[in-house]
Amino acid sequence: MLLTKSFFNPALLRSDLRRCWPLFAGYTFLWFLILPLRMWNDVPADLQAAHPYEARRVALEIIANATTAAIWIHLIFGIVLAMALFSYLSSARGTYGMHSFPASRGCQFRTHVLSCVGCVVVSNVLICLLSAQSGGTHWGASLSWLVFSLVTFLLFFSLGVFCCMLCGWLPAMAVAYGAVNCVVIFCRILADAMCSIFYPSYNDTAFSMGRDHIVVWLTPVLRLHQNLYEVYNNGSGPLLSAGTWKSLLVYGIVALVLLAASALLYRIRRSEASGDTLAFRPLRPVVRWAVGLLGGLGLGLVLAGMLSCTKNTPALLACIVTLGLACMIVTQMLIARTPRVFGKLWPELLALCAVLLALTLCIKADLFGFEQRIPQTNQVESVEVYQRAIYGSRARITDPEEIDAIVQAHRYLADCAAKENLGSDWLGKNTISITYHLKNGGTLSRQYQLRNEDRTAVRAMLESETFRRSLVLDDVNVNADALRHGYIINFAKERRRELTAQECRLLYQTLLEDIAHMNMLDRDLYDYQDPCLDIMLEDDEKTISARLNPQCTRTLALLQEWGLIGSPGEAFGATDKEDAEDTIAYSGGIHNIAIG
């Protein structure tokens, strides 16, 4: 038949609307429940008249929730609408019928895309107008939601269309869409899991990456969530930040590129590929190897964990290789749609065994440098040092000199762990955790045992002012003059004492004196302490808690004068007379204050 040359085909457009109108109606109704209906219900006219600021706050909160919901709604509708429009590609009869239509393949593709995108645009604009009418004071936020919603839909829809072009079977389209969205973050989680098994000091997670990390960019759901969290955390409401606009611009361009690539694939796609798992033969070995490698490593680690053999290298390798072979065989069966796959597959199976063994052993030997990675001082924005034996002792350090001391201590501890090949069994209560907050937005976290012979080598880190205070105070930045109230509870004696502002300042200054005189090389300082006293100091903005240790001699003497404890031993749970004896040598006197 003679093909007509036009941008789109009206008859095909009407056919798409007749087939997909229930999906478009459901999509619009869902957004109607999320935005306009909630606006009309939670922001009525009487609230706008009586409390305009409260009405605006509630409206912006609703739009903020809708902005976050847009990510997940479009993640689902993107593939559902794409599969509905191109479902005929999974049927030979439907494909031949569509390709015999008097319109070019390019015209058909454009018509399908325009019918879907056009309906979604109309739906989103209608929802935006209805929601913005509530008070008329949040047009900026509503328009921001509109842009965010349209771009995210275009991104996930174009990704869904691209997967439909690559596959010729409906279930394969859905699986490919899910895999493309999460394969990169899955690789990062897998790498973190293997590093945690092989490197006892490794303490990173998949969420420790910077906001501009390539893994984050290649996982749109994670990137967009990080952008919105940054907006809400900064208190700027649902109005999009510069980082969010940057993400939308990049993802908008990516969506257009994916649509162009999908149009090209649609032109060159063979009609005979209808019903095949993969429409293009060159993709078959790629999919086999990807599933074999990732499935073998991921499921192998799960199986090894269930069998409690992750620390047994031969058993771990056996689990990984076995599951890798199973994944490749099953994948080939699904691709070929037949169980007879072993005749030509066995060379690849042998190669897969070799690759899995080599990759696992390379990670175990740290050839990629995960365990030995230490940032430079100029790359660090702040550092958190956490002493595991002391609950809540996390100190956030920003001073460059203190950061440099921590970096040097980290190098020493990492060298010791590598030279002595320490296993995970050395990790106990006396463990120190170092977490770097890098200037690129990422984090790097490691943990090491703080042994007796290590404390002298890392003395500069231990004697830094911030780390000293963190062993006693949960907030190292306190203005003594701002303290207004406080209390001390002795749980063992069931005593409670309220503190005046003067007593709070005296107690805080006494704590600082003890902190300044602490011997940071004393091993008992890093042992687990369980004081019976709950000490809280409050100012106008926050509450500060203090954890005493046996070196807080001045503070313990002050508490004795106030009658909260009979001896220093009582602060740490001593019950008999000998343990409660005061054996601590106090230096200097403590000034008495009037007790009202």
Coordinates of N, CA, C and O in Angstrom, one line a residue, residues 238-379:
P238 N 8.3 23.1 48.6 CA 8.3 22.4 47.3 C 8.8 23.1 46.2 O 8.9 22.6 45.1
L239 N 9.2 24.4 46.3 CA 9.8 25.1 45.2 C 11.1 24.4 44.9 O 11.9 24.2 45.8
L240 N 11.4 24.1 43.6 CA 12.5 23.3 43.3 C 13.8 24.1 43.4 O 13.9 25.3 43.1
S241 N 14.9 23.4 43.9 CA 16.2 24.0 44.1 C 16.9 24.0 42.8 O 16.5 23.4 41.8
A242 N 18.1 24.7 42.8 CA 18.9 24.7 41.6 C 19.4 23.3 41.2 O 19.4 23.0 40.0
G243 N 19.7 22.5 42.2 CA 20.1 21.1 41.9 C 19.0 20.3 41.2 O 19.2 19.5 40.3
T244 N 17.7 20.5 41.7 CA 16.6 19.8 41.1 C 16.4 20.3 39.7 O 16.1 19.4 38.8
W245 N 16.5 21.6 39.4 CA 16.3 22.0 38.0 C 17.4 21.5 37.1 O 17.1 21.1 35.9
K246 N 18.6 21.3 37.6 CA 19.7 20.7 36.9 C 19.4 19.3 36.5 O 19.6 18.9 35.4
S247 N 18.8 18.6 37.5 CA 18.5 17.2 37.2 C 17.3 17.1 36.2 O 17.4 16.2 35.3
L248 N 16.4 18.0 36.3 CA 15.2 17.9 35.4 C 15.7 18.3 34.0 O 15.3 17.7 33.0
L249 N 16.7 19.2 33.8 CA 17.2 19.5 32.5 C 17.9 18.3 31.9 O 17.7 18.0 30.7
V250 N 18.8 17.7 32.7 CA 19.6 16.6 32.2 C 18.6 15.4 31.9 O 18.7 14.8 30.8
Y251 N 17.7 15.1 32.7 CA 16.8 14.0 32.4 C 15.8 14.3 31.3 O 15.4 13.4 30.6
G252 N 15.5 15.6 31.1 CA 14.7 15.9 30.0 C 15.4 15.7 28.7 O 14.8 15.2 27.7
I253 N 16.7 16.0 28.6 CA 17.5 15.8 27.4 C 17.6 14.3 27.2 O 17.5 13.8 26.1
V254 N 17.9 13.5 28.3 CA 18.0 12.1 28.2 C 16.7 11.5 27.6 O 16.8 10.5 26.8
A255 N 15.6 12.0 28.1 CA 14.3 11.5 27.6 C 14.2 11.7 26.1 O 13.7 10.8 25.4
L256 N 14.5 12.8 25.6 CA 14.4 13.1 24.2 C 15.4 12.2 23.4 O 15.1 11.7 22.3
V257 N 16.6 12.0 24.0 CA 17.6 11.1 23.3 C 17.0 9.7 23.2 O 17.1 9.0 22.2
L258 N 16.4 9.2 24.3 CA 15.8 7.9 24.4 C 14.7 7.7 23.4 O 14.6 6.7 22.7
L259 N 13.9 8.8 23.2 CA 12.8 8.7 22.2 C 13.3 8.6 20.8 O 12.8 7.9 20.0
A260 N 14.4 9.4 20.6 CA 15.0 9.4 19.2 C 15.6 8.0 19.0 O 15.5 7.4 17.9
A261 N 16.3 7.4 20.0 CA 16.9 6.1 19.8 C 15.8 5.1 19.6 O 15.9 4.1 18.8
S262 N 14.7 5.2 20.3 CA 13.5 4.3 20.2 C 12.9 4.3 18.8 O 12.6 3.3 18.2
A263 N 12.8 5.6 18.3 CA 12.3 5.7 16.9 C 13.2 5.0 15.9 O 12.7 4.4 15.0
L264 N 14.5 5.2 16.1 CA 15.4 4.5 15.2 C 15.3 3.0 15.3 O 15.3 2.3 14.2
L265 N 15.2 2.5 16.5 CA 15.1 1.0 16.7 C 13.8 0.5 16.1 O 13.7 -0.6 15.5
Y266 N 12.7 1.3 16.2 CA 11.4 0.9 15.6 C 11.5 0.8 14.1 O 10.8 -0.1 13.5
R267 N 12.3 1.7 13.5 CA 12.4 1.6 12.0 C 13.2 0.4 11.6 O 12.8 -0.2 10.5
I268 N 14.2 0.0 12.3 CA 15.0 -1.1 11.9 C 14.6 -2.5 12.5 O 15.2 -3.5 12.2
R269 N 13.7 -2.5 13.4 CA 13.2 -3.7 14.0 C 12.6 -4.6 13.0 O 11.7 -4.2 12.2
R270 N 12.9 -5.9 13.1 CA 12.3 -6.9 12.2 C 11.0 -7.3 12.7 O 10.8 -7.5 13.9
S271 N 10.0 -7.4 11.8 CA 8.7 -7.8 12.2 C 8.7 -9.3 12.7 O 7.8 -9.6 13.5
E272 N 9.6 -10.1 12.2 CA 9.7 -11.5 12.6 C 10.1 -11.6 14.1 O 10.0 -12.7 14.7
A273 N 10.6 -10.5 14.7 CA 11.1 -10.6 16.1 C 9.9 -10.5 17.1 O 10.1 -10.6 18.3
S274 N 8.7 -10.4 16.6 CA 7.5 -10.3 17.5 C 7.4 -11.6 18.2 O 7.4 -12.7 17.7
G275 N 7.2 -11.5 19.5 CA 7.1 -12.7 20.4 C 8.5 -13.2 20.9 O 8.5 -14.0 21.9
D276 N 9.6 -12.7 20.4 CA 10.9 -13.1 20.9 C 11.1 -12.4 22.2 O 10.7 -11.2 22.4
T277 N 11.9 -13.0 23.1 CA 12.3 -12.3 24.3 C 13.0 -11.0 24.0 O 12.8 -10.0 24.6
L278 N 14.0 -11.1 23.2 CA 14.8 -10.0 22.8 C 14.7 -9.8 21.3 O 14.8 -10.7 20.5
A279 N 14.4 -8.6 20.8 CA 14.2 -8.3 19.4 C 15.4 -8.2 18.6 O 15.4 -8.3 17.4
F280 N 16.6 -8.0 19.3 CA 17.8 -7.8 18.5 C 18.8 -8.9 19.0 O 19.1 -9.0 20.2
R281 N 19.4 -9.7 18.2 CA 20.2 -10.8 18.5 C 21.5 -10.3 19.2 O 22.0 -11.1 20.1
P282 N 22.2 -9.2 18.9 CA 23.4 -8.8 19.6 C 23.2 -8.6 21.1 O 24.1 -8.6 21.8
L283 N 21.9 -8.4 21.5 CA 21.7 -8.2 23.0 C 21.7 -9.5 23.8 O 21.9 -9.5 25.0
R284 N 21.6 -10.6 23.1 CA 21.4 -11.9 23.8 C 22.7 -12.2 24.7 O 22.5 -12.5 25.8
P285 N 23.9 -12.2 24.1 CA 25.1 -12.5 25.0 C 25.2 -11.4 26.1 O 25.7 -11.7 27.2
V286 N 24.9 -10.2 25.8 CA 25.0 -9.1 26.8 C 24.1 -9.4 28.0 O 24.5 -9.3 29.2
V287 N 22.9 -9.8 27.7 CA 21.9 -10.1 28.8 C 22.3 -11.4 29.5 O 22.3 -11.4 30.8
R288 N 22.8 -12.4 28.8 CA 23.2 -13.6 29.5 C 24.4 -13.3 30.5 O 24.3 -13.8 31.6
W289 N 25.4 -12.6 30.0 CA 26.5 -12.3 30.9 C 26.1 -11.4 32.0 O 26.6 -11.5 33.2
A290 N 25.3 -10.4 31.8 CA 24.9 -9.5 32.8 C 24.1 -10.2 33.9 O 24.4 -10.1 35.1
V291 N 23.2 -11.1 33.5 CA 22.4 -11.8 34.5 C 23.3 -12.9 35.2 O 23.2 -13.1 36.4
G292 N 24.2 -13.5 34.4 CA 25.1 -14.5 35.0 C 26.0 -13.9 36.1 O 26.2 -14.5 37.2
L293 N 26.6 -12.8 35.8 CA 27.5 -12.1 36.7 C 26.8 -11.6 37.9 O 27.1 -11.9 39.1
L294 N 25.8 -10.7 37.7 CA 25.1 -10.1 38.8 C 24.3 -11.1 39.6 O 24.3 -11.0 40.8
G295 N 23.6 -12.0 38.9 CA 22.9 -13.0 39.6 C 23.8 -13.9 40.4 O 23.4 -14.3 41.6
G296 N 24.9 -14.3 39.8 CA 25.8 -15.2 40.6 C 26.4 -14.5 41.8 O 26.4 -15.1 42.9
L297 N 26.8 -13.3 41.7 CA 27.4 -12.6 42.8 C 26.3 -12.3 43.9 O 26.5 -12.5 45.1
G298 N 25.2 -11.7 43.4 CA 24.1 -11.4 44.4 C 23.5 -12.6 45.1 O 23.5 -12.7 46.3
L299 N 23.0 -13.5 44.3 CA 22.3 -14.7 44.9 C 23.4 -15.6 45.6 O 23.0 -16.2 46.6
G300 N 24.6 -15.6 45.1 CA 25.6 -16.4 45.8 C 25.9 -15.8 47.2 O 26.1 -16.6 48.1
L301 N 25.9 -14.5 47.3 CA 26.1 -13.9 48.7 C 24.9 -14.2 49.6 O 25.1 -14.5 50.8
V302 N 23.7 -14.2 49.0 CA 22.5 -14.5 49.8 C 22.6 -16.0 50.3 O 22.3 -16.3 51.4
L303 N 22.9 -16.9 49.4 CA 23.0 -18.3 49.7 C 24.1 -18.5 50.7 O 23.9 -19.3 51.7
A304 N 25.3 -17.9 50.5 CA 26.3 -18.1 51.5 C 25.9 -17.5 52.9 O 26.3 -18.1 53.9
G305 N 25.2 -16.4 52.9 CA 24.7 -15.9 54.2 C 23.7 -16.8 54.9 O 23.8 -17.0 56.1
M306 N 22.9 -17.4 54.1 CA 21.9 -18.4 54.6 C 22.6 -19.6 55.2 O 22.2 -20.2 56.2
L307 N 23.7 -20.0 54.6 CA 24.5 -21.2 55.0 C 25.6 -20.8 56.0 O 26.3 -21.7 56.5
S308 N 25.7 -19.5 56.4 CA 26.7 -19.0 57.3 C 28.1 -19.3 56.9 O 28.9 -19.8 57.7
C309 N 28.4 -19.2 55.6 CA 29.7 -19.5 55.2 C 30.4 -18.3 54.4 O 31.2 -18.6 53.5
T310 N 30.0 -17.1 54.7 CA 30.6 -16.0 54.0 C 32.0 -15.8 54.3 O 32.8 -15.2 53.5
K311 N 32.5 -16.2 55.5 CA 33.9 -16.1 55.9 C 34.7 -17.2 55.4 O 36.0 -17.2 55.5
N312 N 34.1 -18.3 54.8 CA 34.8 -19.4 54.2 C 34.9 -19.2 52.7 O 34.0 -19.3 52.0
T313 N 36.1 -18.8 52.3 CA 36.3 -18.4 50.9 C 36.0 -19.5 49.9 O 35.2 -19.2 48.9
P314 N 36.4 -20.7 50.1 CA 36.0 -21.8 49.1 C 34.5 -22.0 49.0 O 34.0 -22.1 47.9
A315 N 33.9 -22.0 50.2 CA 32.4 -22.2 50.2 C 31.7 -21.0 49.5 O 30.7 -21.2 48.8
L316 N 32.2 -19.8 49.8 CA 31.6 -18.6 49.2 C 31.8 -18.7 47.7 O 30.8 -18.4 46.9
L317 N 33.0 -19.0 47.2 CA 33.2 -19.1 45.7 C 32.3 -20.2 45.1 O 31.8 -20.0 44.0
A318 N 32.1 -21.3 45.8 CA 31.2 -22.4 45.3 C 29.8 -21.9 45.1 O 29.1 -22.1 44.1
C319 N 29.3 -21.1 46.1 CA 27.9 -20.5 46.0 C 27.8 -19.6 44.9 O 26.8 -19.6 44.1
I320 N 28.8 -18.7 44.7 CA 28.7 -17.7 43.7 C 28.8 -18.4 42.3 O 28.0 -18.0 41.4
V321 N 29.7 -19.3 42.1 CA 29.8 -20.0 40.8 C 28.5 -20.8 40.5 O 28.0 -20.7 39.3
T322 N 28.0 -21.5 41.4 CA 26.8 -22.3 41.2 C 25.6 -21.5 40.8 O 24.9 -21.8 39.8
L323 N 25.4 -20.4 41.6 CA 24.3 -19.5 41.2 C 24.5 -18.8 39.9 O 23.5 -18.5 39.2
G324 N 25.7 -18.4 39.6 CA 26.0 -17.7 38.4 C 25.7 -18.6 37.2 O 25.1 -18.2 36.2
L325 N 26.1 -19.9 37.2 CA 25.8 -20.8 36.2 C 24.3 -21.0 36.0 O 23.8 -21.1 34.9
A326 N 23.6 -21.2 37.2 CA 22.1 -21.3 37.1 C 21.5 -20.1 36.5 O 20.5 -20.3 35.7
C327 N 21.9 -18.9 36.8 CA 21.3 -17.7 36.3 C 21.5 -17.6 34.8 O 20.6 -17.3 34.0
M328 N 22.7 -18.0 34.3 CA 23.0 -17.9 32.9 C 22.2 -18.9 32.1 O 21.6 -18.7 31.0
I329 N 22.1 -20.1 32.6 CA 21.3 -21.2 32.0 C 19.8 -20.8 31.9 O 19.2 -20.9 30.8
V330 N 19.3 -20.4 33.0 CA 17.8 -20.0 33.0 C 17.6 -18.8 32.0 O 16.6 -18.8 31.3
T331 N 18.5 -17.9 32.0 CA 18.4 -16.7 31.1 C 18.4 -17.1 29.7 O 17.5 -16.7 28.9
Q332 N 19.3 -18.0 29.3 CA 19.3 -18.5 27.9 C 18.1 -19.3 27.6 O 17.6 -19.2 26.4
M333 N 17.5 -20.1 28.5 CA 16.3 -20.8 28.3 C 15.1 -19.8 28.0 O 14.3 -20.0 27.1
L334 N 15.1 -18.7 28.7 CA 14.0 -17.7 28.5 C 14.2 -17.0 27.2 O 13.3 -16.7 26.5
I335 N 15.5 -16.7 26.8 CA 15.7 -16.0 25.6 C 15.4 -16.9 24.4 O 14.7 -16.5 23.4
A336 N 15.8 -18.2 24.5 CA 15.6 -19.1 23.4 C 14.2 -19.7 23.4 O 13.8 -20.3 22.4
R337 N 13.5 -19.6 24.5 CA 12.2 -20.1 24.7 C 12.2 -21.7 24.5 O 11.3 -22.3 24.0
T338 N 13.3 -22.3 25.0 CA 13.4 -23.7 24.9 C 14.4 -24.2 26.0 O 15.4 -23.4 26.3
P339 N 14.3 -25.4 26.5 CA 15.3 -25.9 27.5 C 16.5 -26.5 26.9 O 17.5 -26.8 27.6
R340 N 16.6 -26.6 25.6 CA 17.7 -27.2 24.9 C 18.7 -26.1 24.6 O 18.8 -25.5 23.4
V341 N 19.5 -25.8 25.5 CA 20.5 -24.7 25.4 C 21.9 -25.1 25.6 O 22.8 -24.3 25.5
F342 N 22.2 -26.3 26.1 CA 23.5 -26.7 26.5 C 24.5 -26.9 25.4 O 25.7 -26.9 25.6
G343 N 24.0 -27.2 24.2 CA 24.9 -27.6 23.1 C 25.9 -26.5 22.8 O 27.1 -26.8 22.6
K344 N 25.4 -25.3 22.7 CA 26.3 -24.2 22.3 C 26.7 -23.3 23.5 O 27.5 -22.4 23.3
L345 N 26.1 -23.5 24.7 CA 26.3 -22.6 25.8 C 27.5 -23.0 26.7 O 28.0 -22.1 27.4
W346 N 28.0 -24.2 26.6 CA 29.0 -24.7 27.6 C 30.3 -23.9 27.6 O 30.9 -23.7 28.6
P347 N 30.8 -23.4 26.4 CA 32.0 -22.6 26.4 C 31.8 -21.3 27.3 O 32.7 -20.9 28.0
E348 N 30.6 -20.7 27.1 CA 30.3 -19.5 27.9 C 30.2 -19.8 29.4 O 30.6 -19.0 30.2
L349 N 29.7 -21.0 29.7 CA 29.6 -21.3 31.1 C 31.0 -21.5 31.7 O 31.2 -21.0 32.9
L350 N 31.9 -22.1 31.0 CA 33.3 -22.2 31.5 C 33.9 -20.8 31.7 O 34.6 -20.6 32.7
A351 N 33.7 -20.0 30.7 CA 34.2 -18.6 30.8 C 33.6 -17.9 32.0 O 34.3 -17.1 32.7
L352 N 32.3 -18.1 32.2 CA 31.7 -17.4 33.3 C 32.3 -17.8 34.7 O 32.5 -17.0 35.6
C353 N 32.5 -19.1 34.8 CA 33.2 -19.6 36.0 C 34.5 -18.9 36.3 O 34.8 -18.5 37.4
A354 N 35.3 -18.8 35.2 CA 36.6 -18.2 35.4 C 36.5 -16.7 35.8 O 37.2 -16.2 36.6
V355 N 35.5 -16.0 35.1 CA 35.4 -14.6 35.4 C 34.9 -14.4 36.9 O 35.3 -13.5 37.6
L356 N 33.9 -15.2 37.3 CA 33.4 -15.0 38.7 C 34.5 -15.3 39.7 O 34.6 -14.6 40.7
L357 N 35.3 -16.3 39.5 CA 36.4 -16.6 40.4 C 37.4 -15.5 40.4 O 37.8 -15.1 41.5
A358 N 37.8 -15.0 39.3 CA 38.8 -14.0 39.2 C 38.3 -12.7 39.8 O 39.0 -12.0 40.6
L359 N 37.0 -12.3 39.5 CA 36.5 -11.1 40.1 C 36.4 -11.1 41.6 O 36.8 -10.2 42.3
T360 N 35.9 -12.3 42.1 CA 35.8 -12.4 43.6 C 37.1 -12.3 44.3 O 37.3 -11.7 45.3
L361 N 38.1 -13.0 43.7 CA 39.5 -13.0 44.3 C 40.1 -11.7 44.2 O 40.9 -11.3 45.1
C362 N 39.9 -11.0 43.1 CA 40.4 -9.6 43.0 C 39.9 -8.7 44.0 O 40.6 -7.9 44.6
I363 N 38.6 -8.8 44.3 CA 38.0 -8.0 45.3 C 38.5 -8.3 46.7 O 38.8 -7.5 47.5
K364 N 38.7 -9.6 46.9 CA 39.2 -10.1 48.2 C 40.7 -9.5 48.4 O 41.0 -9.2 49.5
A365 N 41.4 -9.5 47.3 CA 42.8 -9.0 47.4 C 42.9 -7.4 47.4 O 44.0 -6.9 47.4
D366 N 41.7 -6.8 47.3 CA 41.6 -5.3 47.2 C 42.5 -4.7 46.1 O 43.1 -3.7 46.3
L367 N 42.4 -5.3 44.9 CA 43.1 -4.8 43.8 C 42.5 -3.5 43.3 O 43.1 -2.7 42.6
F368 N 41.2 -3.2 43.7 CA 40.5 -2.0 43.3 C 40.7 -0.9 44.3 O 40.2 0.2 44.1
G369 N 41.4 -1.2 45.4 CA 41.7 -0.1 46.4 C 40.5 0.4 47.2 O 40.6 1.5 47.7
F370 N 39.5 -0.5 47.4 CA 38.4 0.0 48.3 C 38.8 0.2 49.7 O 38.5 1.2 50.3
E371 N 39.5 -0.8 50.3 CA 39.8 -0.8 51.7 C 40.8 0.3 52.0 O 40.8 1.0 53.1
Q372 N 41.8 0.6 51.1 CA 42.9 1.5 51.4 C 42.5 2.9 51.0 O 43.4 3.8 51.0
R373 N 41.3 3.2 50.5 CA 41.0 4.5 50.1 C 40.9 5.5 51.3 O 40.2 5.3 52.2
I374 N 41.7 6.6 51.2 CA 41.8 7.6 52.3 C 41.7 8.9 51.6 O 42.6 9.2 50.7
P375 N 40.8 9.8 51.9 CA 40.7 11.1 51.2 C 41.8 12.0 51.6 O 42.4 11.9 52.7
Q376 N 42.1 13.0 50.7 CA 43.0 14.1 51.1 C 42.3 15.1 52.0 O 41.1 15.2 52.0
T377 N 43.1 15.8 52.8 CA 42.5 16.7 53.7 C 41.7 17.8 53.0 O 40.6 18.2 53.5
N378 N 42.1 18.3 51.8 CA 41.4 19.3 51.1 C 40.1 18.8 50.5 O 39.4 19.6 49.9
Q379 N 39.9 17.5 50.5 CA 38.7 17.0 49.9 C 37.6 16.8 51.0 O 36.5 16.5 50.6

